[in-house]
Coordinates of C-alpha atoms in Angstrom, one line a residue:
M158 CA -16.9 1.4 55.7
S159 CA -16.1 2.0 60.0
A160 CA -14.8 4.8 61.4
A161 CA -11.0 4.0 62.5
M162 CA -10.3 2.3 58.3
S163 CA -12.0 6.3 56.8
I164 CA -9.4 7.8 58.9
K165 CA -6.9 5.6 58.0
E166 CA -8.2 6.7 54.1
T167 CA -8.3 10.2 54.6
K168 CA -4.7 10.2 56.0
K169 CA -2.3 12.6 54.3
T170 CA 1.8 11.7 53.9
P171 CA 2.8 12.1 57.0
N172 CA 5.0 15.0 58.2
V173 CA 7.6 15.7 60.1
G174 CA 7.2 15.3 63.6
I175 CA 7.0 18.4 66.1
I176 CA 8.8 16.7 68.5
V177 CA 11.3 16.7 65.6
Q178 CA 11.1 19.7 64.7
I179 CA 11.4 20.6 68.7
A180 CA 14.9 18.8 68.2
I181 CA 16.1 20.6 65.2
F182 CA 15.4 24.1 66.5
F183 CA 16.9 23.2 69.6
L184 CA 20.5 21.8 68.1
I185 CA 20.1 24.7 65.9
G186 CA 19.7 27.2 69.6
I187 CA 22.5 25.4 71.3
L188 CA 24.8 26.3 67.8
T189 CA 23.6 29.3 67.4
T190 CA 24.2 30.0 71.5
G191 CA 27.9 28.6 71.0
T192 CA 29.2 30.4 67.7
I193 CA 27.7 33.7 69.4
T194 CA 29.4 32.5 72.7
F195 CA 32.9 32.0 71.9
I196 CA 32.6 34.2 68.8
V197 CA 31.2 37.3 71.4
E198 CA 34.1 36.3 73.6
R199 CA 37.3 35.7 71.5
R200 CA 36.4 39.1 70.5
L201 CA 36.0 41.2 74.1
S202 CA 39.4 39.1 75.0
N203 CA 41.1 39.8 72.0
E204 CA 39.9 43.8 72.3
S205 CA 40.1 43.1 76.3
V206 CA 44.5 42.0 75.3
T207 CA 44.4 45.1 72.5
A208 CA 43.6 47.2 74.9
Q209 CA 45.9 45.9 77.7
A210 CA 48.9 46.2 74.7
E211 CA 48.5 49.2 74.2
Q212 CA 47.9 50.4 77.7
L213 CA 51.6 48.9 78.2
A214 CA 53.3 50.5 74.7
A215 CA 51.9 53.9 76.1
A216 CA 53.7 53.8 79.0
M217 CA 56.8 51.8 77.4
A218 CA 56.8 55.1 75.0
D219 CA 56.6 58.2 77.5
E220 CA 59.6 55.4 79.8
V221 CA 61.8 55.5 76.2
K222 CA 60.4 59.1 75.0
Q223 CA 61.3 60.5 79.2
S224 CA 64.6 58.1 78.2
V225 CA 65.5 60.6 75.5
T226 CA 64.1 64.4 76.2
E227 CA 65.8 63.8 80.1
Y228 CA 69.3 65.4 77.4
P229 CA 69.0 68.7 77.0
A230 CA 70.1 69.1 74.0
Y231 CA 68.1 66.0 72.9
E232 CA 66.5 68.0 69.4
W233 CA 69.8 69.4 68.5
L234 CA 71.0 64.9 69.7
L235 CA 67.9 63.9 67.4
E236 CA 68.8 65.9 64.0
Y237 CA 72.6 64.6 64.7
W238 CA 72.1 61.3 64.1
Y239 CA 69.8 61.9 62.1
D240 CA 72.0 63.9 59.5
N241 CA 75.0 62.3 60.3
S242 CA 73.7 58.3 61.1
D243 CA 76.4 57.3 58.2
K244 CA 79.5 59.0 59.7
L245 CA 79.3 58.6 63.0
D246 CA 81.0 55.5 65.5
I247 CA 78.9 54.2 67.8
E248 CA 78.4 51.6 70.4
Y249 CA 74.9 49.4 70.4
D250 CA 75.9 47.9 73.1
A251 CA 77.6 50.0 75.7
T252 CA 78.3 49.7 79.6
Y253 CA 79.4 51.2 82.1
V254 CA 82.8 49.9 82.9
N255 CA 86.2 51.0 81.8
G256 CA 87.8 49.1 78.4
T257 CA 84.2 50.5 76.4
K258 CA 85.0 52.6 73.5
T259 CA 81.7 55.0 75.6
E260 CA 84.2 55.3 78.4
E261 CA 87.4 56.2 76.6
K262 CA 85.1 59.3 75.0
C263 CA 83.7 60.1 78.2
R264 CA 87.0 60.5 79.5
E265 CA 88.6 61.9 76.0
L266 CA 85.6 64.6 76.5
S267 CA 85.3 65.2 80.4
K268 CA 89.6 66.6 80.1
K269 CA 88.6 68.7 77.0
Y270 CA 85.4 70.7 79.5
P271 CA 86.6 70.0 83.2
D272 CA 84.0 72.4 84.4
I273 CA 80.4 70.5 82.7
Q274 CA 78.7 67.3 83.1
L275 CA 78.4 65.0 79.9
K276 CA 74.9 63.8 80.3
Y277 CA 73.2 67.6 81.2
V278 CA 75.5 68.9 78.3
D279 CA 72.5 72.2 76.4
E280 CA 72.8 73.6 72.9
G281 CA 74.4 77.0 73.8
Q282 CA 77.5 74.0 75.6
I283 CA 77.6 72.0 72.4
A284 CA 77.5 75.2 69.9
S285 CA 80.7 76.3 71.2
M286 CA 82.1 72.8 71.1
P287 CA 84.5 72.5 67.8
E288 CA 82.6 69.7 65.0
E289 CA 85.3 67.0 66.4
D290 CA 83.9 67.7 70.0
K291 CA 80.2 67.8 68.7
K292 CA 80.6 64.8 67.2
L293 CA 82.0 62.8 69.6
Y294 CA 79.9 64.2 72.0
A295 CA 76.3 62.8 70.5
E296 CA 77.8 59.1 70.1
I297 CA 78.3 58.9 73.4
A298 CA 74.7 60.3 74.2
Y299 CA 73.9 58.2 71.9
S300 CA 75.2 55.2 73.4
W301 CA 74.3 55.5 76.7
L302 CA 70.3 56.4 75.2
I303 CA 71.4 52.6 72.9
T304 CA 71.1 51.2 76.9
H305 CA 68.6 52.5 78.1
V306 CA 66.7 51.5 75.0
N307 CA 68.2 47.4 74.8
Q308 CA 66.8 47.5 79.0
I309 CA 63.5 48.9 78.7
K310 CA 62.1 46.9 75.3
R311 CA 64.1 43.8 77.2
S312 CA 62.4 43.9 80.2
Y313 CA 59.0 44.3 78.9
H314 CA 59.6 41.4 76.8
I315 CA 58.6 42.9 73.5
D316 CA 59.3 42.0 69.9
Y317 CA 60.1 45.5 68.6
L318 CA 61.0 49.2 70.0
F319 CA 62.1 51.9 68.1
C320 CA 62.3 55.9 67.2
V321 CA 62.1 56.6 63.1
V322 CA 61.4 60.2 61.1
T323 CA 59.6 60.4 58.5
E324 CA 57.0 62.3 57.1
P325 CA 53.7 62.8 53.9
P326 CA 52.7 59.9 53.1
Y327 CA 54.1 58.2 55.5
D328 CA 55.1 55.9 53.4
S329 CA 58.9 54.9 54.8
Q330 CA 61.2 55.6 57.9
V331 CA 64.2 56.4 58.6
F332 CA 65.3 54.5 62.1
L333 CA 67.2 56.6 65.4
F334 CA 67.5 53.0 67.2
S335 CA 66.5 50.4 68.0
G336 CA 66.7 47.8 71.0
A337 CA 67.3 44.8 71.3
D338 CA 68.3 41.7 72.6
E339 CA 71.6 40.5 74.1
G340 CA 73.3 38.8 71.3
A341 CA 71.1 40.3 68.4
V342 CA 72.4 40.6 65.3
R343 CA 72.5 44.6 63.4
G344 CA 72.3 44.7 59.9
T345 CA 69.5 46.2 58.0
T346 CA 67.9 42.5 56.4
F347 CA 64.6 42.1 57.7
S348 CA 65.6 39.5 61.1
E349 CA 68.4 41.3 61.9
I350 CA 67.7 44.9 63.8
Y351 CA 68.8 48.6 61.9
P352 CA 71.1 50.6 62.6
A353 CA 71.8 54.3 62.7
G354 CA 69.9 55.9 58.9
H355 CA 68.8 52.5 57.7
K356 CA 65.5 53.4 56.2
V357 CA 62.9 51.2 55.7
S358 CA 59.3 51.0 53.0
V359 CA 55.9 50.4 55.5
A360 CA 52.9 48.6 55.3
E361 CA 49.9 50.1 54.4
S362 CA 48.9 49.7 58.2
Q363 CA 52.3 51.9 60.1
Q364 CA 51.4 54.6 57.4
K365 CA 47.6 55.6 58.5
A366 CA 49.3 55.0 62.2
M367 CA 52.2 57.1 61.7
E368 CA 49.5 59.8 60.0
N369 CA 46.3 58.8 63.4
A370 CA 49.6 59.5 65.2
I371 CA 50.3 62.4 64.4
H372 CA 46.9 63.8 65.1
N373 CA 46.7 62.0 68.4
S374 CA 49.5 61.9 69.4
R375 CA 49.9 57.9 69.7
H376 CA 47.7 55.5 67.9
L377 CA 46.9 51.1 68.2
A378 CA 46.9 49.5 64.2
D379 CA 46.1 45.8 64.4
A380 CA 48.0 43.8 61.9
G381 CA 46.6 40.7 62.0
D382 CA 49.5 38.6 64.6
Y383 CA 51.2 42.3 65.0
V384 CA 50.4 45.3 67.4
D385 CA 52.2 48.3 65.8
H386 CA 52.5 51.6 68.3
Y387 CA 53.0 54.9 67.4
T388 CA 54.0 58.0 69.8
Y389 CA 54.3 60.8 68.7
M390 CA 57.5 63.0 70.4
C391 CA 59.0 65.9 68.3
P392 CA 58.7 67.3 65.2
L393 CA 62.5 67.6 63.6
G394 CA 62.0 70.6 60.9
E395 CA 59.5 69.5 58.4
K396 CA 59.7 66.3 59.5
A397 CA 58.2 63.9 62.8
V398 CA 60.2 61.6 64.9
M399 CA 58.1 58.6 66.2
I400 CA 58.6 55.8 68.8
G401 CA 57.5 52.1 68.0
L402 CA 56.9 49.4 69.2
T403 CA 55.7 46.1 67.8
Y404 CA 54.0 43.4 69.8
N405 CA 53.7 39.8 68.0
L406 CA 50.3 38.0 69.9
S407 CA 49.9 35.3 68.1
S408 CA 50.8 33.0 70.9
L409 CA 48.0 35.0 73.0
R410 CA 45.5 35.0 70.6
A411 CA 45.9 31.2 70.1
D412 CA 45.8 30.5 74.2
I413 CA 42.5 33.0 74.2
D414 CA 41.1 30.9 71.3
A415 CA 41.9 27.4 72.5
T416 CA 40.6 28.8 76.3
T417 CA 37.7 29.9 74.3
L418 CA 36.7 27.4 72.5
R419 CA 37.0 24.8 75.6
G420 CA 35.0 26.3 77.6
T421 CA 32.3 27.2 74.4
R422 CA 32.1 23.4 74.1
Y423 CA 31.2 22.9 78.2
A424 CA 28.3 25.1 77.6
M425 CA 27.0 23.4 74.7
L426 CA 27.3 19.9 75.6
N427 CA 25.9 21.2 79.2
Q428 CA 22.7 23.0 76.7
L429 CA 22.6 19.7 75.4
T430 CA 22.6 17.6 78.0
L431 CA 19.2 20.4 79.3
S432 CA 17.5 19.9 76.1
L433 CA 17.5 16.8 75.8
I434 CA 15.9 16.9 79.0
S435 CA 13.1 19.6 77.6
I436 CA 12.8 17.2 74.9
A437 CA 11.6 14.3 77.5
L438 CA 9.5 16.4 79.5
I439 CA 7.7 18.1 76.2
L440 CA 7.7 14.2 74.6
L441 CA 6.0 12.7 77.7
F442 CA 3.2 15.9 79.3
V443 CA 2.8 18.1 75.2
I444 CA 2.6 16.0 72.2
I445 CA 1.4 12.9 73.0
P446 CA -2.1 14.2 75.1
L447 CA -1.9 16.2 71.0
K448 CA -1.8 13.9 70.0
K449 CA -4.3 12.1 71.8
V450 CA -6.8 15.4 70.8
Q451 CA -5.6 15.4 67.6
K452 CA -6.2 12.1 66.6
N453 CA -9.9 12.9 68.4
I454 CA -10.2 16.0 65.6
R455 CA -9.9 14.1 62.5
L456 CA -12.3 11.7 63.9
Y457 CA -15.3 13.9 64.2
R458 CA -13.7 15.7 60.8
V459 CA -14.9 11.9 58.9
T460 CA -17.4 11.4 61.6
K461 CA -19.4 14.4 62.9
D462 CA -20.4 12.7 65.6
S463 CA -19.9 15.0 68.6
A464 CA -21.4 12.7 71.7
N465 CA -18.0 9.3 70.5
V466 CA -15.3 12.4 70.2
I467 CA -16.1 13.9 73.8
K468 CA -16.6 10.4 75.3
N469 CA -12.6 10.2 74.1
L470 CA -11.6 13.4 74.9
E471 CA -12.3 13.2 78.7
K472 CA -9.9 11.1 79.0
V473 CA -7.1 13.8 78.0
R474 CA -7.5 15.9 80.8
P475 CA -4.0 17.0 82.2
H476 CA -4.1 19.9 83.8
N477 CA -2.5 22.7 82.3
E478 CA -3.1 23.8 78.4
I479 CA -4.1 20.9 76.9
G480 CA -6.4 19.6 79.1
E481 CA -8.5 23.4 78.6
L482 CA -7.5 22.3 74.7
S483 CA -9.7 19.0 75.3
E484 CA -12.2 20.5 77.0
D485 CA -12.5 23.2 74.1
V486 CA -12.1 21.1 71.1
S487 CA -15.4 18.9 73.0
E488 CA -17.3 22.2 73.0
L489 CA -16.1 23.5 69.4
A490 CA -17.5 19.6 68.4
C491 CA -21.3 20.3 69.9
E492 CA -21.3 24.3 68.7
I493 CA -20.2 23.2 65.1
D494 CA -22.8 20.2 65.4
D495 CA -25.6 23.9 66.3
H496 CA -23.8 26.3 63.5
L497 CA -24.0 23.7 60.8
E498 CA -27.3 23.3 61.5
K499 CA -28.0 27.7 61.7
I500 CA -25.9 27.8 58.0
R501 CA -27.8 25.4 56.7
S502 CA -30.7 27.9 57.6
I503 CA -28.7 29.9 56.9
T504 CA -27.6 29.2 53.3
A505 CA -31.8 28.6 52.5
E506 CA -32.1 32.7 54.0
K507 CA -29.0 33.0 51.5
E508 CA -30.6 31.7 48.2
R509 CA -33.8 33.4 49.3
I510 CA -32.4 36.6 49.4
G511 CA -30.0 36.0 46.4
A512 CA -33.2 34.7 44.4
E513 CA -35.1 38.1 45.2
L514 CA -32.3 40.2 44.3
T515 CA -32.0 38.7 41.4
L516 CA -36.3 39.3 40.2
A517 CA -35.2 42.7 41.5
T518 CA -32.0 43.6 39.1
R519 CA -34.5 42.2 36.3
I520 CA -37.4 44.0 37.6
Q521 CA -34.9 47.6 38.3
A522 CA -33.2 46.2 34.2
A523 CA -37.4 46.5 32.7
M524 CA -38.2 50.3 34.5
L525 CA -35.4 51.5 32.3
P526 CA -35.6 51.4 28.6
S527 CA -33.6 49.2 26.7
I528 CA -35.0 49.1 23.5
F529 CA -32.7 50.9 21.1
P530 CA -33.5 52.3 18.3
P531 CA -36.1 53.8 21.2
F532 CA -38.1 55.5 18.3
P533 CA -37.7 53.6 14.7
E534 CA -40.7 56.1 13.3
K535 CA -38.2 59.3 14.3
T536 CA -35.5 59.8 12.1
E537 CA -35.0 63.3 13.3
F538 CA -32.5 61.9 16.3
D539 CA -30.1 58.6 17.0
L540 CA -30.1 57.6 20.8
Y541 CA -28.6 55.0 23.0
A542 CA -28.3 54.8 27.0
S543 CA -26.6 51.9 29.8
M544 CA -26.7 51.5 33.6
D545 CA -24.4 49.3 35.1
P546 CA -25.0 48.7 38.5
A547 CA -21.5 48.7 41.0
K548 CA -23.7 46.0 42.9
E549 CA -26.8 43.8 41.9
V550 CA -29.3 46.9 42.2
G551 CA -28.2 50.4 42.1
G552 CA -29.1 54.2 42.5
D553 CA -28.8 55.5 39.3
F554 CA -31.1 55.7 36.2
Y555 CA -32.3 57.1 32.9
D556 CA -35.3 58.8 31.1
F557 CA -36.1 59.3 27.9
F558 CA -39.7 59.3 26.5
L559 CA -42.0 61.7 24.2
V560 CA -44.2 63.9 26.2
D561 CA -46.3 64.8 23.0
D562 CA -45.3 63.6 19.1
D563 CA -42.7 66.7 19.3
H564 CA -41.1 66.6 22.5
L565 CA -39.3 64.1 23.6
C566 CA -37.7 64.4 27.6
M567 CA -34.6 62.8 28.5
V568 CA -33.4 62.3 32.5
I569 CA -30.1 60.7 33.6
A570 CA -30.0 61.4 37.9
D571 CA -28.5 59.6 40.7
V572 CA -29.4 58.4 43.8
S573 CA -27.4 58.5 47.1
G574 CA -26.5 55.3 48.5
K575 CA -26.8 52.3 47.4
G576 CA -28.3 49.1 46.7
V577 CA -31.1 47.7 47.3
P578 CA -33.0 50.6 49.0
A579 CA -31.1 53.5 46.4
A580 CA -32.7 51.5 43.5
L581 CA -36.6 51.9 45.6
F582 CA -35.4 55.2 46.0
M583 CA -34.5 55.0 42.4
M584 CA -37.7 54.0 40.9
A585 CA -39.4 56.1 42.9
S586 CA -37.8 59.2 41.8
K587 CA -38.8 58.6 38.3
I588 CA -42.1 57.4 38.2
I589 CA -42.8 60.9 39.7
L590 CA -40.8 62.6 37.4
A591 CA -41.9 60.8 34.3
N592 CA -45.6 61.3 35.5
N593 CA -44.9 65.5 36.1
A594 CA -42.8 65.8 32.4
M595 CA -45.7 64.2 30.8
M596 CA -48.4 66.7 32.6
G597 CA -46.8 68.5 30.3
K598 CA -45.2 71.3 32.6
S599 CA -41.6 72.9 31.9
P600 CA -37.8 71.2 32.8
S601 CA -37.7 73.8 36.1
Q602 CA -41.8 72.5 37.2
I603 CA -40.4 69.6 36.7
L604 CA -38.7 68.4 39.1
T605 CA -39.6 71.8 41.3
D606 CA -42.8 69.6 42.1
T607 CA -40.5 66.3 42.2
N608 CA -38.9 68.1 45.0
A609 CA -41.9 69.1 47.0
A610 CA -42.9 65.5 46.2
I611 CA -40.2 63.9 47.4
C612 CA -39.7 65.8 50.5
S613 CA -43.3 65.7 52.1
N614 CA -42.1 62.3 53.2
N615 CA -38.6 61.7 53.2
R616 CA -37.8 59.8 56.3
E617 CA -35.0 58.8 55.6
E618 CA -33.5 62.0 53.5
M619 CA -32.3 60.8 50.4
F620 CA -31.7 62.9 47.6
V621 CA -31.0 62.7 43.9
T622 CA -29.1 65.1 41.8
V623 CA -31.2 64.8 38.2
W624 CA -30.4 66.3 34.7
L625 CA -33.8 66.2 32.6
G626 CA -34.6 68.3 29.1
I627 CA -37.4 68.5 26.6
L628 CA -36.2 68.4 22.6
E629 CA -38.6 70.3 20.4
I630 CA -37.7 68.1 17.6
S631 CA -38.8 69.8 15.0
T632 CA -36.6 72.5 15.8
G633 CA -33.9 71.5 18.0
R634 CA -34.5 73.6 20.2
L635 CA -33.8 72.2 23.8
T636 CA -34.7 73.2 26.9
A637 CA -34.0 72.1 30.3
A638 CA -32.7 72.2 34.0
N639 CA -30.0 70.5 36.5
A640 CA -30.7 69.6 39.8
G641 CA -26.6 69.5 41.7
H642 CA -26.3 67.2 38.6
E643 CA -22.9 66.4 36.7
Y644 CA -22.1 68.6 33.8
P645 CA -23.6 67.3 30.4
A646 CA -21.2 67.5 26.8
V647 CA -22.5 68.6 24.4
K648 CA -20.4 69.1 21.0
S649 CA -21.2 70.8 18.0
P650 CA -21.6 69.4 13.5
D651 CA -18.4 70.7 13.1
G652 CA -16.2 70.8 16.8
G653 CA -16.2 68.2 19.4
F654 CA -17.1 67.2 23.0
E655 CA -17.2 69.8 25.2
L656 CA -18.7 70.6 29.3
L657 CA -21.4 72.7 29.4
K658 CA -21.8 74.3 32.6
D659 CA -24.4 75.1 33.1
K660 CA -26.6 76.4 36.5
H661 CA -27.7 73.8 39.4
G662 CA -29.8 73.6 41.8
F663 CA -30.2 72.4 44.9
I664 CA -30.4 67.9 45.3
I665 CA -33.7 67.0 44.6
G666 CA -35.3 65.6 47.7
G667 CA -32.5 68.4 49.5
M668 CA -34.6 71.2 50.6
A669 CA -38.9 71.6 50.8
G670 CA -40.3 74.9 48.5
A671 CA -36.3 74.7 46.7
K672 CA -37.2 76.6 43.4
Y673 CA -35.2 75.6 39.7
K674 CA -34.2 78.1 37.1
E675 CA -34.0 76.9 33.3
Y676 CA -32.1 77.3 30.2
E677 CA -31.5 76.6 26.6
L678 CA -29.5 76.1 23.9
T679 CA -30.2 74.5 19.7
L680 CA -29.2 71.3 18.6
E681 CA -28.4 72.2 15.2
P682 CA -28.3 68.4 12.4
G683 CA -25.3 67.2 13.1
S684 CA -25.0 68.2 17.2
K685 CA -24.7 65.4 20.5
L686 CA -25.6 66.1 24.1
F687 CA -23.5 63.2 26.2
L688 CA -25.1 62.6 29.6
Y689 CA -23.6 61.0 32.7
T690 CA -23.8 60.3 36.4
D691 CA -20.6 60.4 38.5
G692 CA -19.3 57.3 38.6
V693 CA -18.0 57.9 34.7
P694 CA -15.2 61.2 36.2
E695 CA -15.2 59.3 39.9
A696 CA -14.2 55.9 38.5
T697 CA -10.6 55.0 40.6
D698 CA -8.0 52.9 39.8
A699 CA -5.8 51.2 42.2
D700 CA -4.1 54.0 43.2
G701 CA -6.6 55.4 44.6
Q702 CA -6.4 58.5 41.2
M703 CA -10.1 59.4 39.9
F704 CA -10.6 59.3 35.8
G705 CA -12.3 62.9 35.7
A706 CA -13.6 64.8 33.8
E707 CA -10.6 65.7 31.0
R708 CA -10.0 61.6 30.2
M709 CA -14.5 61.3 29.4
T710 CA -13.8 64.3 27.2
D711 CA -10.5 62.5 25.2
A712 CA -12.6 59.7 24.9
L713 CA -15.5 61.5 23.5
N714 CA -13.4 63.1 21.2
A715 CA -11.1 60.5 20.5
D716 CA -14.2 59.0 17.7
S717 CA -16.4 62.5 18.4
G718 CA -18.9 61.5 15.0
A719 CA -19.0 58.3 15.8
S720 CA -22.9 56.8 16.5
P721 CA -24.3 57.4 20.3
E722 CA -24.1 53.6 20.9
Q723 CA -20.0 54.0 20.1
I724 CA -19.4 56.8 21.7
L725 CA -20.4 54.6 25.1
K726 CA -18.8 51.4 24.3
N727 CA -15.0 54.1 23.8
V728 CA -16.0 56.0 27.6
R729 CA -16.7 52.8 28.7
A730 CA -13.6 51.1 27.1
A731 CA -11.9 54.0 28.7
V732 CA -12.6 54.3 32.1
D733 CA -12.0 50.3 31.9
G734 CA -9.0 50.2 30.2
F735 CA -8.4 53.5 33.8
V736 CA -9.3 52.1 36.6
R737 CA -8.2 47.9 35.3
D738 CA -8.8 45.5 38.4
A739 CA -9.5 48.1 40.8
E740 CA -12.7 47.2 41.9
Q741 CA -15.7 49.4 40.5
F742 CA -17.3 51.3 43.5
D743 CA -20.6 53.6 41.6
D744 CA -23.0 53.1 39.7
L745 CA -21.9 53.3 35.2
T746 CA -25.1 55.4 33.8
M747 CA -24.5 57.6 30.3
L748 CA -26.4 58.8 27.4
C749 CA -25.7 60.0 24.2
I750 CA -28.6 62.0 21.3
E751 CA -27.4 62.2 18.3
I752 CA -29.7 65.3 16.4
K753 CA -29.8 64.1 12.5
E754 CA -31.9 66.3 9.8
R755 CA -34.6 67.0 10.4
R756 CA -37.6 66.4 8.1

């Protein structure tokens, strides 16, 4: 079978080509950019229009306000127009020529009061007039004002210009005056110009606009195609007098949208043209050379023929990153050949080390007593122990042996570190402890002599914590010493397990010349002694919480009457249930002895 046929057979279902992906990305980019551009430009244009409308509205409102306040008695006029709107005879489109009602009213009032100027009458002068003259003056002033307001509205070409009276909750307004275009009809229907005194309900946007205007002197509210602008003029008792304007911006905004859309289309067309040119260049100078490099990578994957691949890649030498990639692939093929050879060697070495670790595990396991019951002829006690290393080999160990026919020595220890170094130090420590114990020494002397032996040649500065006890089988008297190890747990015949906080000596191997003290306790029939290493209380779950001595004691007392073997299984089950899937970081070593009835 040829190499080409092998490559063909190993090909997977083709994915979407990179040039297609690039084209899709360009298209998405063009559409996204066009959409964002349209939205941003439209928003900026609308904001500009709204800002200009607000400035214009403020100017018109100030002009209307000035037209009202130029009357010295404007506050009296506003209140009179509001209170007597249904009684006023108003000429809404008065002109300053002969023959109008307003001109006749002016002539009549001037005859009665030849010493005053009608436009500048103040409240004091009005107060001295009879009621019919007050009404006459209010009608004249209203006609003059409405004429000016009409001129303002027509000059600025706005849709609505008006003055209203409102009060909280601003859900209605009463019209004082409204500007009108020439020929407009005044009436109370929606399409007509409202007369003085007409009351209407307002939309929520207008309510908020009026409320904000009272607090901020003026406010513009955008209500779709319309823009409402309110300016606070003055109070009227507990009410407020406001000048309002309304713009219809629908046609202007439609023009803005059309212009923005047209500009966006041109921009997108330009982007599309540039994208097509870019894609063509990418195809010519990037994709085609990459395809050649890819073909040779696949060839090498099938044939592992680096010489042929290097020869083919010499043809792919554009002076850019693709050329550098071609050179890198050629060098990588050579390096892979070298690495494959090294991997073969490393694999063989790893298999050898694995075999040796397996052998070390078996040797370490053989060093620990593993036959239970260990002394079938000794019915005075029942003993069980276990050790689960965190790695292939561990540093924890336990030991028990008969010093003589009436004395049982028990040891549990924890060597610093893990792995092979800890295992070697563990075996040396175990042998030294056992040799000293078999010489009939007391527990304190055993630990003292063991520390001296280890400190004499401890260049690696390793150490071991040890609890060692010698049980006098016939009496149940236990003599023990502790070299920095965990507290043992003791169960009385009628009680539960409790930690025995014995005195600790210094760790073995930590300091030359260290001395150790021993203590005694009597284990009655039915008593149990539980020994362990720190791997039990310090077992950690995925959240970093430790199992702890309290949970360990609870596990011991879950079935404190069980056999030593079952007690160890109960504790291990509790630890496993706590840590769940978390990795075991330390060795788990436990030993339990139960005192039976003596013969």
